Short mmCIF file of C-alpha atoms in Angstrom, two decimals:
data_model
loop_
_atom_site.label_atom_id
_atom_site.label_comp_id
_atom_site.label_asym_id
_atom_site.label_seq_id
_atom_site.Cartn_x
_atom_site.Cartn_y
_atom_site.Cartn_z
CA MET A 21 -48.35 23.19 55.61
CA LYS A 22 -46.87 22.49 51.93
CA LYS A 23 -43.82 24.22 50.60
CA LYS A 24 -44.11 26.46 47.89
CA THR A 25 -41.61 25.42 45.24
CA SER A 26 -39.13 28.74 44.37
CA PRO A 27 -39.24 30.19 40.82
CA PHE A 28 -35.48 29.48 40.68
CA THR A 29 -36.20 25.71 41.36
CA TRP A 30 -38.47 25.99 38.68
CA GLY A 31 -36.14 27.23 36.28
CA VAL A 32 -33.58 24.72 36.98
CA ALA A 33 -35.82 21.88 36.43
CA ILE A 34 -37.14 23.18 33.15
CA SER A 35 -33.96 24.07 31.69
CA LEU A 36 -32.44 21.21 32.85
CA LEU A 37 -35.27 19.21 30.70
CA ALA A 38 -35.36 21.22 27.78
CA GLY A 39 -31.73 20.97 27.48
CA ALA A 40 -31.40 17.32 28.04
CA VAL A 41 -33.86 16.88 25.11
CA PHE A 42 -31.99 19.53 23.25
CA PHE A 43 -28.48 18.18 23.29
CA VAL A 44 -29.50 14.33 23.16
CA GLY A 45 -31.46 15.30 19.88
CA LEU A 46 -28.11 16.78 18.82
CA SER A 47 -26.13 14.08 19.83
CA VAL A 48 -28.41 11.57 18.12
CA PHE A 49 -27.84 13.51 15.15
CA LEU A 50 -24.42 13.98 15.06
CA LYS A 51 -23.85 10.04 15.79
CA CYS A 52 -26.09 9.16 12.39
CA GLU A 53 -23.93 11.27 10.53
CA ASP A 54 -20.85 9.65 11.82
CA GLU A 55 -22.07 6.16 11.09
CA HIS A 56 -23.02 6.60 7.85
CA PRO A 57 -21.44 3.39 6.04
CA PHE A 58 -18.30 4.53 4.21
CA GLN A 59 -18.33 3.28 1.01
CA SER A 60 -15.06 4.70 -1.16
CA GLN A 61 -15.81 4.96 -5.27
CA MET A 62 -12.49 4.99 -5.90
CA THR A 63 -10.95 1.51 -5.39
CA LEU A 64 -10.25 -1.58 -7.82
CA SER A 65 -10.77 -5.60 -6.99
CA ILE A 66 -7.96 -7.45 -6.89
CA GLU A 67 -8.83 -9.03 -10.71
CA GLN A 68 -9.15 -5.82 -11.76
CA ILE A 69 -5.58 -4.67 -10.41
CA ARG A 70 -4.00 -7.83 -11.68
CA LYS A 71 -5.70 -7.43 -14.95
CA VAL A 72 -3.81 -4.05 -15.26
CA ALA A 73 -0.63 -5.42 -13.96
CA GLY A 74 -0.91 -7.94 -16.82
CA ALA A 75 -1.25 -5.31 -19.19
CA VAL A 76 1.70 -3.51 -18.12
CA ALA A 77 3.64 -6.46 -18.25
CA ASP A 78 2.49 -7.24 -21.91
CA TYR A 79 3.34 -3.69 -23.01
CA GLU A 80 6.87 -3.86 -21.32
CA LYS A 81 7.27 -7.72 -23.33
CA SER A 82 6.09 -5.76 -26.67
CA ASN A 83 8.29 -2.60 -26.62
CA GLN A 84 10.95 -3.34 -23.97
CA ARG A 85 9.89 -0.56 -21.57
CA ARG A 86 6.83 0.07 -19.53
CA PRO A 87 3.99 2.52 -20.75
CA GLU A 88 4.38 6.31 -19.94
CA ASN A 89 1.25 6.12 -18.42
CA LEU A 90 -2.08 3.78 -17.51
CA GLU A 91 -3.83 5.57 -20.78
CA ALA A 92 -0.95 4.30 -23.15
CA LEU A 93 -2.44 0.58 -21.99
CA VAL A 94 -5.94 1.79 -23.16
CA LYS A 95 -4.51 3.07 -26.20
CA ALA A 96 -2.33 -0.06 -27.12
CA GLY A 97 -5.74 -1.99 -26.67
CA LEU A 98 -4.53 -4.16 -23.80
CA LEU A 99 -7.30 -2.48 -21.39
CA SER A 100 -10.62 -0.60 -21.61
CA SER A 101 -10.90 2.71 -19.95
CA GLY A 102 -13.23 1.28 -17.29
CA ASP A 103 -10.56 -1.38 -16.27
CA LEU A 104 -8.93 1.77 -14.71
CA PHE A 105 -12.02 2.81 -12.59
CA ASP A 106 -14.09 1.46 -9.69
CA PRO A 107 -17.05 -0.36 -11.56
CA LYS A 108 -19.18 1.52 -9.32
CA ARG A 109 -17.92 4.95 -10.29
CA SER A 110 -19.25 6.92 -13.51
CA PRO A 111 -15.71 8.44 -14.25
CA SER A 112 -15.88 11.96 -16.02
CA SER A 113 -13.49 13.23 -18.62
CA ASP A 114 -11.15 14.77 -15.97
CA SER A 115 -11.18 12.01 -13.70
CA ASN A 116 -7.92 10.14 -12.60
CA PRO A 117 -7.73 6.69 -12.52
CA ASP A 118 -8.48 4.76 -9.47
CA LEU A 119 -5.02 3.69 -8.81
CA LEU A 120 -1.38 5.10 -8.73
CA TYR A 121 1.37 4.30 -11.36
CA PHE A 122 4.77 4.42 -11.23
CA PRO A 123 6.25 5.04 -14.41
CA ALA A 124 9.72 5.70 -13.23
CA LEU A 125 10.40 2.08 -12.13
CA ARG A 126 12.47 0.07 -14.08
CA ARG A 127 12.48 -4.02 -14.60
CA THR A 128 15.72 -3.95 -12.91
CA ASP A 129 15.12 -1.96 -10.15
CA PRO A 130 14.35 -3.61 -6.40
CA ALA A 131 11.48 -6.16 -6.36
CA ASP A 132 9.95 -4.74 -3.22
CA LEU A 133 9.17 -1.52 -4.66
CA VAL A 134 5.76 -0.44 -5.35
CA LEU A 135 4.40 -0.18 -9.28
CA LEU A 136 0.87 0.08 -8.96
CA CYS A 137 -1.43 0.55 -5.88
CA THR A 138 -4.66 1.76 -4.69
CA ILE A 139 -4.96 4.53 -2.22
CA THR A 140 -8.26 4.25 -0.44
CA THR A 141 -10.15 0.86 0.31
CA ARG A 142 -13.92 0.06 -0.25
CA LYS A 143 -14.57 -0.04 3.37
CA ARG A 144 -12.94 1.79 6.39
CA GLY A 145 -10.26 -0.59 7.60
CA GLY A 146 -9.89 -2.71 4.49
CA SER A 147 -6.80 -3.45 3.23
CA LEU A 148 -5.12 -1.75 0.20
CA LEU A 149 -3.74 -3.27 -2.90
CA ALA A 150 -0.04 -2.99 -4.42
CA VAL A 151 1.32 -4.62 -7.27
CA MET A 152 5.10 -4.65 -6.73
CA ASN A 153 8.09 -4.20 -9.25
CA ASP A 154 8.23 -7.89 -9.89
CA TYR A 155 4.36 -8.02 -10.55
CA SER A 156 3.46 -9.77 -7.52
CA THR A 157 -0.04 -8.53 -6.22
CA VAL A 158 -0.21 -8.00 -2.29
CA GLU A 159 -2.82 -7.12 0.01
CA LEU A 160 -1.23 -4.45 2.59
CA THR A 161 -2.48 -2.62 5.48
CA PRO A 162 -2.24 1.44 5.39
CA GLN A 163 0.81 1.16 7.51
CA GLU A 164 2.78 -1.45 5.43
CA LEU A 165 1.30 0.47 2.30
CA ARG A 166 2.85 3.53 3.51
CA ALA A 167 6.16 1.64 4.54
CA ALA A 168 6.48 0.30 0.52
CA LEU A 169 5.59 3.99 -0.68
CA GLN A 170 8.29 5.66 1.46
CA ARG A 171 10.84 2.96 0.08
CA THR A 172 9.67 3.24 -3.28
CA TYR A 173 10.02 7.44 -3.19
CA SER A 174 13.28 7.14 -1.19
CA TYR A 175 14.50 4.75 -3.95
CA LEU A 176 13.32 6.91 -6.89
CA GLY A 177 14.76 10.41 -4.85
CA GLY A 178 18.26 8.77 -4.68
CA GLN A 179 17.73 7.86 -8.41
CA ILE A 180 16.95 11.56 -9.28
CA GLY A 181 18.24 13.15 -6.54
CA ARG A 182 20.19 16.40 -6.66
CA ASN A 183 20.67 19.10 -4.07
CA PHE A 184 19.78 16.51 -1.06
CA SER A 185 22.46 15.27 1.42
CA GLY A 186 21.52 11.21 0.99
CA SER A 187 23.59 9.28 -1.28
CA ASN A 188 22.78 10.50 -4.73
CA SER A 189 23.55 7.75 -7.39
CA ARG A 190 22.26 9.25 -10.50
CA MET B 5 -48.89 49.89 48.48
CA GLU B 6 -49.97 46.22 48.06
CA GLU B 7 -50.15 46.32 44.43
CA THR B 8 -46.34 47.74 44.16
CA ASN B 9 -45.34 44.81 46.46
CA ALA B 10 -46.87 42.39 44.71
CA GLN B 11 -45.49 44.04 41.29
CA GLU B 12 -41.98 43.61 42.90
CA GLY B 13 -42.42 40.43 44.06
CA LYS B 14 -43.85 38.85 40.81
CA GLY B 15 -40.31 40.76 39.09
CA GLN B 16 -38.31 39.06 41.74
CA ARG B 17 -39.87 35.60 41.08
CA THR B 18 -39.26 36.03 36.99
CA ILE B 19 -35.76 37.07 37.51
CA LYS B 20 -35.14 34.08 39.81
CA PHE B 21 -37.12 32.01 37.50
CA TRP B 22 -34.63 32.88 34.40
CA ALA B 23 -31.57 33.10 36.72
CA GLY B 24 -32.55 28.97 37.45
CA PHE B 25 -33.36 28.29 34.04
CA ILE B 26 -29.74 30.03 32.80
CA LEU B 27 -27.64 27.59 35.48
CA GLY B 28 -29.65 24.73 34.50
CA PHE B 29 -28.94 24.90 30.85
CA LEU B 30 -25.40 25.74 31.39
CA ILE B 31 -24.74 22.77 33.74
CA VAL B 32 -26.76 20.54 30.65
CA ALA B 33 -24.52 21.96 28.04
CA LEU B 34 -20.98 21.38 30.04
CA PHE B 35 -22.31 17.83 30.74
CA PHE B 36 -22.82 17.18 27.28
CA SER B 37 -19.95 19.03 25.47
CA LEU B 38 -17.90 16.77 27.29
CA SER B 39 -19.90 13.50 25.75
CA LEU B 40 -20.63 14.81 22.53
CA PRO B 41 -19.43 12.40 19.66
CA CYS B 42 -16.37 13.79 17.88
CA LYS B 43 -17.27 15.69 14.51
CA SER B 44 -15.41 18.93 16.34
CA LYS B 45 -12.61 16.37 17.83
CA GLN B 46 -12.06 14.80 14.39
CA LEU B 47 -11.85 18.53 12.55
CA SER B 48 -9.30 19.38 15.27
CA LYS B 49 -7.10 16.26 14.34
CA GLU B 50 -7.12 17.04 10.75
CA ALA B 51 -5.76 20.41 12.00
CA ILE B 52 -3.29 19.10 13.92
CA CYS B 53 -2.02 16.78 11.62
CA GLY B 54 -1.72 19.62 9.08
CA ALA B 55 0.20 21.41 11.73
CA SER B 56 2.61 18.41 12.02
CA LEU B 57 3.21 18.55 8.03
CA ASN B 58 3.82 22.22 8.05
CA GLY B 59 6.30 21.67 11.07
CA ILE B 60 7.89 19.03 9.14
CA GLY B 61 8.23 21.59 6.27
CA LYS B 62 9.70 24.06 8.63
CA GLY B 63 11.97 21.26 9.66
CA VAL B 64 13.00 20.79 6.11
CA VAL B 65 13.88 24.60 5.68
CA PHE B 66 16.08 24.68 8.91
CA TYR B 67 17.77 21.57 7.70
CA ALA B 68 18.60 23.03 4.38
CA ARG B 69 19.95 26.19 5.79
CA GLU B 70 22.17 24.44 8.28
CA ASN B 71 23.38 22.16 5.49
CA ASN B 72 24.73 24.22 2.70
CA ASP B 73 21.16 24.07 0.89
CA LEU B 74 21.35 20.47 0.47
CA TYR B 75 17.75 18.73 1.35
CA PRO B 76 17.22 15.84 4.47
CA PRO B 77 16.78 12.52 2.07
CA ASP B 78 14.19 11.25 4.85
CA LEU B 79 12.38 12.02 7.61
CA ALA B 80 14.30 10.09 10.18
CA THR B 81 17.67 12.26 9.45
CA LEU B 82 15.24 15.44 10.07
CA VAL B 83 14.22 14.04 13.49
CA GLN B 84 18.37 12.59 14.17
CA ALA B 85 19.08 16.40 13.00
CA GLY B 86 16.70 17.91 15.73
CA ASN B 87 15.05 19.64 13.18
CA VAL B 88 11.48 17.96 14.16
CA PRO B 89 10.80 15.99 17.15
CA SER B 90 9.75 12.27 16.43
CA GLY B 91 6.12 12.83 17.74
CA MET B 92 5.77 15.64 14.41
CA LEU B 93 5.55 12.57 12.22
CA LEU B 94 2.28 11.15 13.59
CA CYS B 95 -0.98 11.87 12.43
CA PRO B 96 -3.27 12.15 15.78
CA SER B 97 -6.09 10.06 13.86
CA SER B 98 -3.84 7.36 13.22
CA GLY B 99 -2.99 5.70 16.55
CA THR B 100 0.76 4.97 15.61
CA GLU B 101 2.76 5.33 18.49
CA ARG B 102 5.78 7.59 18.65
CA ALA B 103 9.43 6.15 18.33
CA THR B 104 10.86 5.66 21.35
CA THR B 105 14.63 5.90 20.06
CA THR B 106 16.20 7.82 17.37
CA ARG B 107 17.39 4.81 15.70
CA PRO B 108 16.16 5.50 11.45
CA ALA B 109 14.62 2.09 11.28
CA ASP B 110 12.77 2.89 14.87
CA ILE B 111 11.65 6.62 13.46
CA GLU B 112 10.51 5.00 10.36
CA ALA B 113 8.43 2.33 11.38
CA HIS B 114 6.74 4.98 14.06
CA CYS B 115 5.79 7.53 11.11
CA ASP B 116 2.43 8.34 9.31
CA TYR B 117 3.86 10.39 6.48
CA ILE B 118 5.47 9.77 3.04
CA TYR B 119 8.76 12.08 2.69
CA VAL B 120 9.45 12.41 -1.28
CA SER B 121 12.95 13.19 -2.06
CA GLY B 122 15.06 13.85 -4.48
CA PHE B 123 14.31 17.48 -5.73
CA ASP B 124 14.53 20.82 -4.06
CA SER B 125 12.12 22.94 -6.33
CA ASN B 126 10.71 22.63 -9.15
CA PRO B 127 9.29 25.60 -11.87
CA SER B 128 5.59 25.59 -10.37
CA GLY B 129 6.45 24.47 -6.53
CA ASP B 130 2.62 22.80 -6.37
CA LEU B 131 4.41 19.15 -6.33
CA ILE B 132 3.65 17.18 -3.37
CA ARG B 133 6.56 16.80 -0.83
CA ALA B 134 5.07 14.79 1.75
CA PHE B 135 1.83 13.37 2.31
CA GLU B 136 -0.40 10.99 4.38
CA LEU B 137 -2.50 8.00 3.04
CA PRO B 138 -6.59 8.80 3.31
CA ALA B 139 -7.00 5.51 5.96
CA ASN B 140 -5.29 8.36 8.39
CA HIS B 141 -8.64 10.08 8.67
CA GLY B 142 -11.12 7.33 7.72
CA GLN B 143 -10.57 7.60 4.00
CA GLU B 144 -12.27 11.18 3.70
CA PHE B 145 -9.75 13.82 4.45
CA VAL B 146 -6.06 13.88 3.67
CA ASN B 147 -3.17 16.66 4.15
CA VAL B 148 -0.48 17.42 1.74
CA LEU B 149 2.86 19.46 2.00
CA TYR B 150 3.62 21.09 -1.35
CA VAL B 151 7.52 21.53 -2.66
CA ASP B 152 6.78 25.29 -1.63
CA PHE B 153 6.13 24.38 1.78
CA HIS B 154 2.13 25.23 2.18
CA VAL B 155 0.15 22.80 3.25
CA LYS B 156 -3.24 21.62 2.10
CA GLY B 157 -6.07 19.38 3.04
CA THR B 158 -8.20 17.91 0.81
CA LYS B 159 -11.90 15.69 0.83
CA ASP B 160 -11.46 15.25 -2.78
CA MET B 161 -9.77 11.66 -3.42
CA ASN B 162 -9.91 12.18 -7.03
CA VAL B 163 -7.98 15.47 -6.67
CA PHE B 164 -5.24 14.15 -4.38
CA ALA B 165 -4.98 10.93 -7.10
CA GLY B 166 -4.20 13.37 -9.98
CA GLU B 167 -1.76 15.00 -7.71
CA LEU B 168 0.11 12.13 -6.75
CA GLN B 169 -0.03 10.76 -10.41
CA ARG B 170 1.59 13.81 -11.37
CA LEU B 171 4.57 13.64 -9.21
CA ASN B 172 5.07 10.25 -10.06
CA ASP B 173 4.92 11.43 -13.71
CA TYR B 174 7.38 14.23 -12.69
CA ILE B 175 9.89 11.54 -11.23
CA ALA B 176 9.71 9.62 -14.10
CA GLU B 177 10.72 12.53 -16.41
CA GLU B 178 13.54 13.52 -14.25
CA ARG B 179 14.72 9.89 -14.24
CA GLY B 180 14.90 9.85 -17.88
CA ALA B 181 13.30 8.07 -20.96
CA GLU B 182 14.50 4.64 -20.57
CA ARG B 183 12.14 2.13 -18.89
#
């Protein structure tokens, strides 16, 4: 005689099936969300950053000092405002340039400090761009850029430093 | 009588069915919670990273208290002074390994944050004191420690870039006009 399946077994079986369908669906959905290709619209190409570095150098030659900010290069006619932004981006009036500038650095400061750099890469795992204080352009890994930025901030901190226990050389 | 027994039997079968259903659902939920892709893990890593920066901020305060209001020149000094453990200099998302010694070069090479030295406070207190690069969180998120020691995370890289540039402008102003 065939044994009748108990309601408990039916409950477990149905819920396993329904739960599996639900969680597999959720899992696929979340995985899809996660795998959207990352596309930064806040980074410059190496040609662009070289152009900006060239403009800073030209400004320095003409004025015996570096510009206070990158907008000064646009005002001086050395760059167009679009040169400071990712070409894929449509900057609004309150958009910040897509590269970081260190106006505190002087030509006589160490060559291995960062003068200009990007802070995001086009794609995940890509390299970051930096122009060093001697105007050389380099591609760096995030960890290398972090070290270079730390060097730069530590040096400048030493220059402006007051009320901190390092060697102050103001 | 038979009708009552039949009704009781039906009620028991329903209870057994739902007990089985709930048990099965819990088993599946447990199994998938262990294997789901990591949106929630990512969020928790962002929070742990923020907590690390917060810890660094507290370490700076303790260091200043112990050193006549002098701030540390770098993060290695904080570790060497015992104000923060070297593991606190790591963002859990970056995969950087912990420093094995307390030598400054070793600590510096095993650190995910950038510390800005040279000022104790500024009039508004909203300048950046320490930060990380967005690459730590797949370029979609970044944590920042401010001069007044509050920590904030943002997904808006334009705002982050603006705050960093403002910090650089402030340093330039402090250093003086000669360039």
